[in-house]
Short mmCIF file of C-alpha atoms in Angstrom, two decimals:
data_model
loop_
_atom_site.label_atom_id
_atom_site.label_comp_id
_atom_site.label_asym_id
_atom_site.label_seq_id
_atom_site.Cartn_x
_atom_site.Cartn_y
_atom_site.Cartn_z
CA UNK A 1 0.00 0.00 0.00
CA UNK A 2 0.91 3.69 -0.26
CA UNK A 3 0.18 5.08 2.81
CA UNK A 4 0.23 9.43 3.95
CA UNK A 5 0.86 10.10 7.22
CA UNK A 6 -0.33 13.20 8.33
CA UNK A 7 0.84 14.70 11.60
CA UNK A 8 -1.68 16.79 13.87
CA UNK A 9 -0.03 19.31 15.75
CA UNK A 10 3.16 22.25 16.22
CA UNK A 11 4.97 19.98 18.98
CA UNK A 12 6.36 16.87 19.32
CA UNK A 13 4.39 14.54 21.91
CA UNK A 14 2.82 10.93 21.88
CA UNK A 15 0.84 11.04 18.84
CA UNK A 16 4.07 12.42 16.94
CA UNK A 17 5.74 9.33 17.83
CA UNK A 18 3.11 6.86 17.76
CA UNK A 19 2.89 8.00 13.49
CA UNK A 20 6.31 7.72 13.15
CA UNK A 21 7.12 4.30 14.46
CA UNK A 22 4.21 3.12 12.92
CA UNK A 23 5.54 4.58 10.01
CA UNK A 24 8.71 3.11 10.47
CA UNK A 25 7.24 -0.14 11.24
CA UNK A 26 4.53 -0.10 8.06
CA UNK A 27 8.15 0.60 5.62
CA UNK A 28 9.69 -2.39 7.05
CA UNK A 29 6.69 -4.41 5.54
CA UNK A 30 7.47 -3.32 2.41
CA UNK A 31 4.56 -0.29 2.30
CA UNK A 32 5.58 3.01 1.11
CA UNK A 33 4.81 5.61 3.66
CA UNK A 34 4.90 9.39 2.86
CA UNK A 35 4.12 11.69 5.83
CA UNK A 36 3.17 15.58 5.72
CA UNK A 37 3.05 18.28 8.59
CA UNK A 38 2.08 21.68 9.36
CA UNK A 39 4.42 24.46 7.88
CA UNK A 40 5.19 25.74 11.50
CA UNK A 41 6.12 24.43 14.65
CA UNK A 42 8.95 21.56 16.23
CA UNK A 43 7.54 18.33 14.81
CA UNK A 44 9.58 19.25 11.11
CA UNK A 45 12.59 20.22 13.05
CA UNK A 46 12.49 16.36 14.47
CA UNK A 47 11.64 14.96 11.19
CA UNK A 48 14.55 16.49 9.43
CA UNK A 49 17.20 13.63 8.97
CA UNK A 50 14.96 10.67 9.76
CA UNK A 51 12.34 10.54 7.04
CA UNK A 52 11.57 12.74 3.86
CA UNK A 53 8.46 15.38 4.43
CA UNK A 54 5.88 17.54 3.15
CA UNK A 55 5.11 20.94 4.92
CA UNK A 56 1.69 22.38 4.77
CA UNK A 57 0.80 25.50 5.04
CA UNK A 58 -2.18 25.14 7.56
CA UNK A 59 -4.41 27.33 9.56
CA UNK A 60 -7.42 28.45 11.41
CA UNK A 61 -8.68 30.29 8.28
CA UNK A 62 -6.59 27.98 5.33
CA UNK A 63 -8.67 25.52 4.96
CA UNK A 64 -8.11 25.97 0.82
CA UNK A 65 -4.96 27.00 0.68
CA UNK A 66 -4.20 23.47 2.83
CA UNK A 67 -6.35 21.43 0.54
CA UNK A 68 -4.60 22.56 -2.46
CA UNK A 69 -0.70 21.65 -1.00
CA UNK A 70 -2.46 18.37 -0.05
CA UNK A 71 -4.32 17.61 -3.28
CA UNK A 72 -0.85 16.81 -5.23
CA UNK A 73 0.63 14.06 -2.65
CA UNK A 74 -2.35 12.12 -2.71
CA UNK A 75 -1.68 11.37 -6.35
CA UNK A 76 -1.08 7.21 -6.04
CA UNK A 77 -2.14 6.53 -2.63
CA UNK A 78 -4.47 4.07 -0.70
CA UNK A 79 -4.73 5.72 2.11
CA UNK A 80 -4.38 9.40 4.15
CA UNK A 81 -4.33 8.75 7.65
CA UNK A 82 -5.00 11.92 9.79
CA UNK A 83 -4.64 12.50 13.24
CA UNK A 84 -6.27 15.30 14.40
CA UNK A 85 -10.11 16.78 13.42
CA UNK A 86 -8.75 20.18 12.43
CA UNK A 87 -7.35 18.26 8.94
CA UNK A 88 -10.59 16.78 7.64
CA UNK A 89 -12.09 19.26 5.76
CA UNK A 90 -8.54 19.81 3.83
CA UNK A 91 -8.13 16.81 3.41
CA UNK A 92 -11.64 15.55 2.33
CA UNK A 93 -11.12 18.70 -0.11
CA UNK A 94 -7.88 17.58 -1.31
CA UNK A 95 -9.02 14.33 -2.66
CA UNK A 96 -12.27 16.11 -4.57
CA UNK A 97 -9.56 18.26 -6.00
CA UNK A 98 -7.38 15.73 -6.99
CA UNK A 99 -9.70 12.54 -7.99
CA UNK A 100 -8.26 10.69 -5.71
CA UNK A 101 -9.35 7.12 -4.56
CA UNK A 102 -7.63 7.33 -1.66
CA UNK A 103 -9.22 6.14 1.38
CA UNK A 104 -9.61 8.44 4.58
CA UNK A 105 -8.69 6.96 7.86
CA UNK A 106 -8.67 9.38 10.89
CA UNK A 107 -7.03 7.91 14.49
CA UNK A 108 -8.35 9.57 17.43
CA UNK A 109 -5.92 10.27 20.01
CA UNK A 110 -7.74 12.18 22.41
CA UNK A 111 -9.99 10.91 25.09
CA UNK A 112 -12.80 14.00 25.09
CA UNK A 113 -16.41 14.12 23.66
CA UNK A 114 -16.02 16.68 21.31
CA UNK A 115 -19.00 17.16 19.35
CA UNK A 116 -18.74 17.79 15.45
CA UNK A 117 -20.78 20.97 14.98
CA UNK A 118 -23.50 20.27 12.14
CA UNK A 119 -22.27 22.85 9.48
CA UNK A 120 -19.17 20.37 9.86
CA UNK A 121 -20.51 16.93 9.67
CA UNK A 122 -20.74 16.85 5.55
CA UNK A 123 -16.91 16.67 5.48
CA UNK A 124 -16.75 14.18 8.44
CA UNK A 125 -18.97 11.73 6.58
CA UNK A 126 -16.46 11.23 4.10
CA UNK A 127 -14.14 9.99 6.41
CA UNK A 128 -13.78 6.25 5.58
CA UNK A 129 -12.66 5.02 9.03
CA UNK A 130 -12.44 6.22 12.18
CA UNK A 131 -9.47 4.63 14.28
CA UNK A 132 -9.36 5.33 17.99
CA UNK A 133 -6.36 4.39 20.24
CA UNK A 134 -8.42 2.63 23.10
CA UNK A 135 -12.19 1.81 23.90
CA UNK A 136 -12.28 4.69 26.71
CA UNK A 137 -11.48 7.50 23.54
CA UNK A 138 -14.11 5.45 21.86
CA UNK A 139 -16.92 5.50 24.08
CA UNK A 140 -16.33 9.40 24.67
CA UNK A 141 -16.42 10.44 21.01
CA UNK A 142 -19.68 7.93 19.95
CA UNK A 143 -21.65 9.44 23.01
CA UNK A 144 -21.13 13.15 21.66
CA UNK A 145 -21.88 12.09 17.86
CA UNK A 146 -24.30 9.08 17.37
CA UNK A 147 -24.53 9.81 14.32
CA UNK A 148 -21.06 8.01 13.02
CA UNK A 149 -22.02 5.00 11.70
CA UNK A 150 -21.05 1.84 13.90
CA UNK A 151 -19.16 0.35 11.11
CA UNK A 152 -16.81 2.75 10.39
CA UNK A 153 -15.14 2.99 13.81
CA UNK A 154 -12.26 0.49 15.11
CA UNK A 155 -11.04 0.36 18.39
CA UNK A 156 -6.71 -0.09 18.06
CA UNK A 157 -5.28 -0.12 21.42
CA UNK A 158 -1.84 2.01 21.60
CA UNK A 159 0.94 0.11 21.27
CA UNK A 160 5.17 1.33 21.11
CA UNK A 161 8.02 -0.52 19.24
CA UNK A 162 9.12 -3.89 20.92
CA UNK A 163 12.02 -3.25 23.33
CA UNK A 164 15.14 -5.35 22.13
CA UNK A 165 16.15 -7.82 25.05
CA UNK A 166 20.56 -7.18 25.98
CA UNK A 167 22.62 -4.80 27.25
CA UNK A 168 21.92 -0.54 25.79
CA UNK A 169 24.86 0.67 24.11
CA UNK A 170 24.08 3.84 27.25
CA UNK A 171 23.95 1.39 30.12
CA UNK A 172 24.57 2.64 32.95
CA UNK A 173 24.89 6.54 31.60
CA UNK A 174 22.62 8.27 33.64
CA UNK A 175 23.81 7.20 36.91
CA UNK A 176 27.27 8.47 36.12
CA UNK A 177 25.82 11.63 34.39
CA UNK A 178 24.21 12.20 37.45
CA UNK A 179 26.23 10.88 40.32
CA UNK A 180 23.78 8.16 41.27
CA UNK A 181 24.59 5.52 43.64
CA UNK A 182 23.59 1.67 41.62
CA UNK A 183 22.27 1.26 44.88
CA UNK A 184 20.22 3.82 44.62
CA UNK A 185 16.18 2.86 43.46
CA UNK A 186 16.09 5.88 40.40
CA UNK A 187 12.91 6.66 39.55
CA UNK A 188 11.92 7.70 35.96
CA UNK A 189 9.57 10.16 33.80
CA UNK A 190 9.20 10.22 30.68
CA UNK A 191 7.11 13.14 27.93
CA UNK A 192 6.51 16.45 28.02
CA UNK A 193 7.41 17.89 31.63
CA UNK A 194 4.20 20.14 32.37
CA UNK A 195 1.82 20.66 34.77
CA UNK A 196 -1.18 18.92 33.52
CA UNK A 197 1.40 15.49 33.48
CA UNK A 198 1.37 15.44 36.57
CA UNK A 199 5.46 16.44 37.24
CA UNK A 200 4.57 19.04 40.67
CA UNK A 201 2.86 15.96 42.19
CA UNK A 202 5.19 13.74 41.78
CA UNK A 203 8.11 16.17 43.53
CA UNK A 204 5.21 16.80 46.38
CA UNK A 205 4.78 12.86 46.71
CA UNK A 206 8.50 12.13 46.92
CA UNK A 207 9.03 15.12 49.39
CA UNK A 208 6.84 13.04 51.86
CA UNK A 209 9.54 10.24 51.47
CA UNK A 210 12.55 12.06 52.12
CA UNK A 211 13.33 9.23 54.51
CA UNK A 212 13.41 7.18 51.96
CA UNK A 213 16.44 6.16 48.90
CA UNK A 214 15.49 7.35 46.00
CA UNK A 215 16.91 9.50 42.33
CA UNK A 216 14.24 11.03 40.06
CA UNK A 217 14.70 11.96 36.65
CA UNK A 218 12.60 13.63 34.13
CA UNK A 219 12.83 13.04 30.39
CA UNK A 220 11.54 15.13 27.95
CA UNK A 221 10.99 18.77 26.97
CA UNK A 222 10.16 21.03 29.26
CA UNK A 223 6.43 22.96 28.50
CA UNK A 224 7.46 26.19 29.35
CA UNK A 225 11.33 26.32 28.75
CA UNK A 226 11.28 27.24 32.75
CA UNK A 227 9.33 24.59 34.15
CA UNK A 228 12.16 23.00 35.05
CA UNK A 229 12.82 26.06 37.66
CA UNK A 230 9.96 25.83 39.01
CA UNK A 231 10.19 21.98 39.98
CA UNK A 232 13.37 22.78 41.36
CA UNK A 233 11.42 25.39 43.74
CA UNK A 234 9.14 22.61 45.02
CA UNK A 235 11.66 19.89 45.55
CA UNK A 236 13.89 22.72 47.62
CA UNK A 237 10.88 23.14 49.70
CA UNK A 238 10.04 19.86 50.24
CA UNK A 239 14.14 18.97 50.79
CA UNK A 240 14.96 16.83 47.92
CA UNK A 241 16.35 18.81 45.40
CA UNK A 242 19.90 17.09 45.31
CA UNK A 243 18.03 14.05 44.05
CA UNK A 244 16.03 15.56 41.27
CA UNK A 245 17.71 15.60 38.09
CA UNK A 246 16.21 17.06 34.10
CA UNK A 247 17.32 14.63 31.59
CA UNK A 248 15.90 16.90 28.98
CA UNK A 249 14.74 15.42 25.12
CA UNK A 250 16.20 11.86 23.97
CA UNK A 251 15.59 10.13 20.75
CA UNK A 252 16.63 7.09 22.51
CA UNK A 253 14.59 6.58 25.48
CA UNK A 254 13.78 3.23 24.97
CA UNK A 255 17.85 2.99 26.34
CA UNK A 256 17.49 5.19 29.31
CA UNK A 257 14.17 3.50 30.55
CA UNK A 258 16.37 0.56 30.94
CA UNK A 259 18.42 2.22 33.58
CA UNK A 260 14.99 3.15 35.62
CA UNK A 261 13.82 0.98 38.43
CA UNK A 262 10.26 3.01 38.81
CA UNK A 263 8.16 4.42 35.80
CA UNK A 264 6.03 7.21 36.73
CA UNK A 265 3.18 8.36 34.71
CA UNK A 266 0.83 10.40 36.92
CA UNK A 267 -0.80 12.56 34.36
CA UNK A 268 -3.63 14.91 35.40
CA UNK A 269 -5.58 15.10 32.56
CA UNK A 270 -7.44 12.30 31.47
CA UNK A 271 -5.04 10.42 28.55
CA UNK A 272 -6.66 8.39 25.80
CA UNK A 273 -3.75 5.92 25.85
CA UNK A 274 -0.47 7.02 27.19
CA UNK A 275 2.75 5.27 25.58
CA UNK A 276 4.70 5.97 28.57
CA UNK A 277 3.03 3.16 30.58
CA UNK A 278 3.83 0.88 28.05
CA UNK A 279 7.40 1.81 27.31
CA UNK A 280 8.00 0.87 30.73
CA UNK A 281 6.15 -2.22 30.72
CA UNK A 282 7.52 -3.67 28.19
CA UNK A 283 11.06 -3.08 29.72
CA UNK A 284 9.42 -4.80 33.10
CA UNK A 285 9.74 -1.64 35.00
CA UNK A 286 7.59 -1.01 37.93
CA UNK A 287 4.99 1.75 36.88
CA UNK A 288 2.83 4.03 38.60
CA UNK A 289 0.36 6.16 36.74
CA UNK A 290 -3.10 7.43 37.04
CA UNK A 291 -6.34 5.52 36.85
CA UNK A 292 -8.35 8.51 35.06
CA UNK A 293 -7.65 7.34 31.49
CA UNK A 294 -6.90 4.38 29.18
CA UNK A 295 -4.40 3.08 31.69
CA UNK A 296 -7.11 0.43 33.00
CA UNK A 297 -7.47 -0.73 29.67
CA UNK A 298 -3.95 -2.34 29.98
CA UNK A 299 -2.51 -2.38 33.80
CA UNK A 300 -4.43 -3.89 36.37
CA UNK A 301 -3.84 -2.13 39.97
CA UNK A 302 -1.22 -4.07 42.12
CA UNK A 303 -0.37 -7.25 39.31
CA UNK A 304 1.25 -5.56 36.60
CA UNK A 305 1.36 -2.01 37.56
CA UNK A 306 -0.38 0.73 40.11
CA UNK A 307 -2.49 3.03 39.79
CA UNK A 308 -3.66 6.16 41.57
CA UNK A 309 -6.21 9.19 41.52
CA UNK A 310 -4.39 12.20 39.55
CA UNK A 311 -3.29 14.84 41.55
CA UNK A 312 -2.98 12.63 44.55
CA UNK A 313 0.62 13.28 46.09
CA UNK A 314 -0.46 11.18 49.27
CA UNK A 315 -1.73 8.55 47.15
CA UNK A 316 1.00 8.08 45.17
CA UNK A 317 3.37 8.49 47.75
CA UNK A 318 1.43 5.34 49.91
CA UNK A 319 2.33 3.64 46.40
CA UNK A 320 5.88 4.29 46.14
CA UNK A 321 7.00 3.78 49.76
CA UNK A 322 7.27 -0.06 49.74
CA UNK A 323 9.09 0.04 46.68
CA UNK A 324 11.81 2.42 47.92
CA UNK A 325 14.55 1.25 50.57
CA UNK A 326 14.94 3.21 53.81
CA UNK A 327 18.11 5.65 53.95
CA UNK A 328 20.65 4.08 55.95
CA UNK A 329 20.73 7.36 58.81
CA UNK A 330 16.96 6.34 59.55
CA UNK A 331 17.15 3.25 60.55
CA UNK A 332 19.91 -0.02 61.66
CA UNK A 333 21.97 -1.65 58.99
CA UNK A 334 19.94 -4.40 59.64
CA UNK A 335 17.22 -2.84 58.49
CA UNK A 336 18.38 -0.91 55.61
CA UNK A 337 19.71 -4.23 53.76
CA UNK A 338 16.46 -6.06 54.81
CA UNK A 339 14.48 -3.08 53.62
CA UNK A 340 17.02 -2.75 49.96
CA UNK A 341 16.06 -6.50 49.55
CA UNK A 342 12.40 -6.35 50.17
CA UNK A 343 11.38 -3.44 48.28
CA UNK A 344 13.35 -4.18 44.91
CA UNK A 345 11.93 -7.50 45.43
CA UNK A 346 8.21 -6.09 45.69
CA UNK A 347 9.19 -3.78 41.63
CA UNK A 348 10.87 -6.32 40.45
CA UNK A 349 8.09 -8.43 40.65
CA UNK A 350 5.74 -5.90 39.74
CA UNK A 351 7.83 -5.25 36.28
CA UNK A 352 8.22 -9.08 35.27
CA UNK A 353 4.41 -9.30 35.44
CA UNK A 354 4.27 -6.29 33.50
CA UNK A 355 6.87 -7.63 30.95
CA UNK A 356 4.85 -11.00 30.39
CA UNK A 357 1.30 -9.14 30.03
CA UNK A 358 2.61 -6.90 27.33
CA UNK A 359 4.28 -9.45 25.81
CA UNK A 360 1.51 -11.51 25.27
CA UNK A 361 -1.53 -8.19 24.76
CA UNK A 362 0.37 -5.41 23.56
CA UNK A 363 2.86 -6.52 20.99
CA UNK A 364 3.42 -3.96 18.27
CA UNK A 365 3.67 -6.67 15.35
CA UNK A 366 -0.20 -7.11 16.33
CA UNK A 367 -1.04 -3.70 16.31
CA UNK A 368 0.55 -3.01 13.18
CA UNK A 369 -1.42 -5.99 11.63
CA UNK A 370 -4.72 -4.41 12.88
CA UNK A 371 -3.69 -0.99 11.66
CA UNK A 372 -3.19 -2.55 8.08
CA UNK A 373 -6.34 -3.97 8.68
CA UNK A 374 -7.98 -1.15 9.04
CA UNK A 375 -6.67 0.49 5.99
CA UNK A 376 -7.29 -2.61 4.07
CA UNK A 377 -11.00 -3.24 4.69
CA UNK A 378 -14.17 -2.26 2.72
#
């Protein structure tokens, strides 16, 4: 098949990457992928060097002018896959325009019961499939507009690339980028580092186990450029700030996640089907995120994962506290090694269980297959 790709936004965040690797991923099967993007914004600057692009220029008040850059790179394909409702009407004008056959296929990302207004609901029913990354983003979209047809929607539950078993050529790089003890339980996040993912929470949980051993780093972006400072405000206040460390953006992460001990995922808003979860589940980390999204679609509380209300720093510090040692001032030696033993013990556990489950449910050769699937039904 000949397959666009059309990314949704300005930055670079988990739908970004979920389009590319599946991008990646539909190449190695011998499809030929093209992918387009908006004309402003970071996600070109990341695309530069990895895969050849199209920029559009697209905007509030462009829907023609986008429909006409579009019309031209539909010439030969099977499908346009958007990602984001602001594209339809370009796009559903771009293949009038250019005769296309192509067929429209539009993955929801987004867990939110938008409703289409009417004076927009002639371009949506042109839209040949609807694709939506987990039942929960789903069930909020059909409740706001019954009038979809059934039998054009799909639910394709998020998946990431399968982590490579062995050694990462960075092994080992973060503790001695950041001074931290191997004995030392280090504690992981991974995305954009904002407010609404939860990052002050986390800082405000961990201050309440300052008695406990424990590194945190954050990797990702920082949404804005300052955030960072202001994290660093909190954990002074709460007395940790020596163990707090900001990784900053990696193309790699897959590597560094195999350094963590502890996932954390505590996003505040509701998320239609994080890939950060995953990423550490597949690498049988220990995670912790929150149980206002997708995440109960795919960890179950206390087996293969844990979960906890967003915004919660007292609930997700009750979490992490049996999975981080004492500090050896608090308590006997005694104690400290029984306490090292018996809490990496308890995530260890925690992140085979999570290894075998998405092994066997959320392997990405499967949800490639059902993605083709999609594109290649009636």
């Amino acid at each position: 098949m000949k397959i666009l790709q059309i990314f949704p936004g300005k930055v670079w965040g988990g739908a970004e990457q979920y389009i590319l690797d599946l991008g990646m991923a539909l190449t190695k099967e011998g499809h030929e992928v093209r992918y387009a993007c908006r004309d402003t914004g970071v996600v070109a600057s990341r695309l530069e060097g990895k895969v050849d692009f199209f920029r559009i220029p697209f905007g509030k008040w462009c829907r023609t002018k986008a429909a006409r850059a579009i019309a031209p790179l539909l010439e030969g394909m099977d499908v346009v896959n958007i990602h984001d409702t602001s594209f339809v009407g370009a796009v559903v004008d771009a293949r009038r325009i250019s005769g296309s056959n192509a067929k429209i296929v539009m993955t929801r990302h987004i867990a939110r019961g938008s409703r289409v207004p009417f004076w927009r609901r002639g371009a949506f029913r042109h839209i040949d499939k609807f694709v939506f990354v987990s039942q929960l983003a789903k069930d909020m979209w059909m409740t706001a507009n019954r009038w979809i047809p059934e039998e054009k929607c799909s639910v394709v539950l998020n998946s990431v690339p399968d982590v490579s078993p062995g050694d990462s050529d960075t092994a080992g790089s973060l503790r001695h980028r950041y001074g931290i003890s191997p004995q030392t339980p280090l504690l992981m996040f991974t995305g954009r580092v904002r407010k609404s993912k939860g990052c002050e929470v986390i800082i405000r949980s961990l201050g309440r186990l300052r008695d406990r051993d424990f590194a945190l780093i954050f990797v990702g972006d920082a949404k804005p450029a300052d955030y960072p400072a202001k994290l660093s405000s909190i954990a002074s206040e709460e007395g940790i700030a020596e163990r707090i460390f900001f990784h900053g953006f990696s193309s790699d992460v897959p590597s560094l996640i195999r350094e963590a001990d502890i996932g954390l995922a505590p996003s505040i808003v509701r998320e239609a089907c994080g890939l950060s979860p995953m990423e550490f589940m597949k690498s049988g980390k220990c995670v912790v995120a929150t149980d206002n999204g997708a995440q109960k679609e795919y960890v179950t509380h206390g087996e293969t994962g844990f979960l906890v209300a967003p915004g919660d720093a007292d609930a997700l510090a009750a979490v992490l506290k049996p999975l981080l040692p004492t500090i050896a001032s608090s308590v006997n030696d005694a104690a400290v090694a029984e306490s090292r033993v018996s809490s990496r013990q308890r995530r260890e556990s925690i992140g085979e269980k999570a290894r075998e489950y998405a092994s066997r449910n959320l392997s990405y050769q499967a949800f490639v297959k059902k993605i083709t699937g999609v594109y290649e039904a009636n």
